[in-house]
Amino acid sequence: MNKGSTNSRTLFIADLHLSAERPDITAAFLRFMQQEAPQADALYILGDLFEVWIGDDNPEPLLTQVASATKALADRGVPVYFCHGNRDFLLKKRYAAKAGITLLAPATVVDLYGHPTLLMHGDSLCTLDLGYQKFRSWWNQPWWQWLILATPLWYRQHLARKARRVSAKDKAGKSSDIMDVTPDEVPKVMDMYGVQRLIHGHTHRPAVHQILLANGHSGQRYVLGDWYQQSSYLEVSATGWQLHFSALPD
């Protein structure tokens, strides 16, 4: 990951929500993969790369297009790591192998140029959203995932459409505070993993937050942006950490 060069950098993205309905986001992703990612030490995708994932057996052309882009990057010597989000938690080893990506644990600590850093999608930090956390506890169960993936593809497509409608309705009835991370949960988790830096997505609120940890030290929480209105990535190097934003293609 850390090559030691003064030009070394690692890139992080999340919440692209790629779908056939948004070719502009797909175009922005492919542009990013061709222009920005090849110069990186590594690329980390922290969940919700896709709007919905109904199984590795889905023949949708978009999935092959994305897999070709990530595999090409990996073949050039830039490792691609993937942390599941709440939209693509059913992505499994079959697609990962095709796409040349390495699957990460839900919470992973990596060394970024001398800084141990916790990586996660971020939904587990939203503990005030009790309804969502209850559902999350279900879909994290291997038996539940096996049961869903054992159903026919057409039925999973039906479930996905229904889930998107329910999710949109559910979000409309919740306050923004409930859907954001719980402030007290952040330092607790960072202390648990012994880190002073955290990178996550999920909330669609790109920012850098200062965190007071239990040991009295100051920590930083880096929140990745979604790609609905603009592309967004975090660049980490030995000399700085910076969020970047670019306009989507016309």
PDB file of N, CA, C and O in Angstrom, residues 10 28 34 125 137-138 142 162 211 219 245:
ATOM      1  N   THR A  10      -3.091   7.224  -1.665  1.00  0.00           N
ATOM      2  CA  THR A  10      -4.125   6.200  -1.624  1.00  0.00           C
ATOM      3  C   THR A  10      -5.473   6.893  -1.758  1.00  0.00           C
ATOM      4  O   THR A  10      -5.698   7.950  -1.152  1.00  0.00           O
ATOM      5  N   ALA A  28     -18.619   9.071 -14.909  1.00  0.00           N
ATOM      6  CA  ALA A  28     -17.693   9.727 -13.984  1.00  0.00           C
ATOM      7  C   ALA A  28     -16.785   8.708 -13.305  1.00  0.00           C
ATOM      8  O   ALA A  28     -15.584   8.946 -13.112  1.00  0.00           O
ATOM      9  N   GLN A  34      -9.737   5.792 -15.027  1.00  0.00           N
ATOM     10  CA  GLN A  34      -8.741   5.958 -16.090  1.00  0.00           C
ATOM     11  C   GLN A  34      -7.756   7.092 -15.809  1.00  0.00           C
ATOM     12  O   GLN A  34      -6.585   7.014 -16.201  1.00  0.00           O
ATOM     13  N   LEU A 125     -22.502   3.089  12.547  1.00  0.00           N
ATOM     14  CA  LEU A 125     -22.348   4.220  13.466  1.00  0.00           C
ATOM     15  C   LEU A 125     -23.657   4.966  13.692  1.00  0.00           C
ATOM     16  O   LEU A 125     -23.745   5.791  14.598  1.00  0.00           O
ATOM     17  N   SER A 137     -29.135  -6.063  11.425  1.00  0.00           N
ATOM     18  CA  SER A 137     -28.756  -7.267  12.174  1.00  0.00           C
ATOM     19  C   SER A 137     -29.254  -8.527  11.483  1.00  0.00           C
ATOM     20  O   SER A 137     -28.643  -9.603  11.612  1.00  0.00           O
ATOM     21  N   TRP A 138     -30.360  -8.404  10.721  1.00  0.00           N
ATOM     22  CA  TRP A 138     -30.876  -9.544   9.971  1.00  0.00           C
ATOM     23  C   TRP A 138     -30.012  -9.822   8.757  1.00  0.00           C
ATOM     24  O   TRP A 138     -29.558 -10.946   8.533  1.00  0.00           O
ATOM     25  N   PRO A 142     -25.365 -14.833   7.911  1.00  0.00           N
ATOM     26  CA  PRO A 142     -25.071 -15.672   6.733  1.00  0.00           C
ATOM     27  C   PRO A 142     -26.261 -16.498   6.266  1.00  0.00           C
ATOM     28  O   PRO A 142     -26.462 -16.664   5.053  1.00  0.00           O
ATOM     29  N   LYS A 162     -38.921  -3.376  -4.471  1.00  0.00           N
ATOM     30  CA  LYS A 162     -39.746  -3.116  -3.292  1.00  0.00           C
ATOM     31  C   LYS A 162     -38.921  -2.456  -2.187  1.00  0.00           C
ATOM     32  O   LYS A 162     -39.385  -1.502  -1.543  1.00  0.00           O
ATOM     33  N   ILE A 211     -12.409  14.884  16.496  1.00  0.00           N
ATOM     34  CA  ILE A 211     -12.991  14.004  17.503  1.00  0.00           C
ATOM     35  C   ILE A 211     -12.130  14.006  18.758  1.00  0.00           C
ATOM     36  O   ILE A 211     -10.903  13.850  18.675  1.00  0.00           O
ATOM     37  N   GLY A 219      -8.731  13.232  17.432  1.00  0.00           N
ATOM     38  CA  GLY A 219      -8.806  12.362  16.272  1.00  0.00           C
ATOM     39  C   GLY A 219      -9.535  13.050  15.140  1.00  0.00           C
ATOM     40  O   GLY A 219     -10.106  14.133  15.317  1.00  0.00           O
ATOM     41  N   PHE A 245     -13.595  17.057  -5.347  1.00  0.00           N
ATOM     42  CA  PHE A 245     -14.906  17.007  -5.962  1.00  0.00           C
ATOM     43  C   PHE A 245     -14.789  17.453  -7.421  1.00  0.00           C
ATOM     44  O   PHE A 245     -14.019  18.356  -7.737  1.00  0.00           O
TER      45      PHE A 245
END
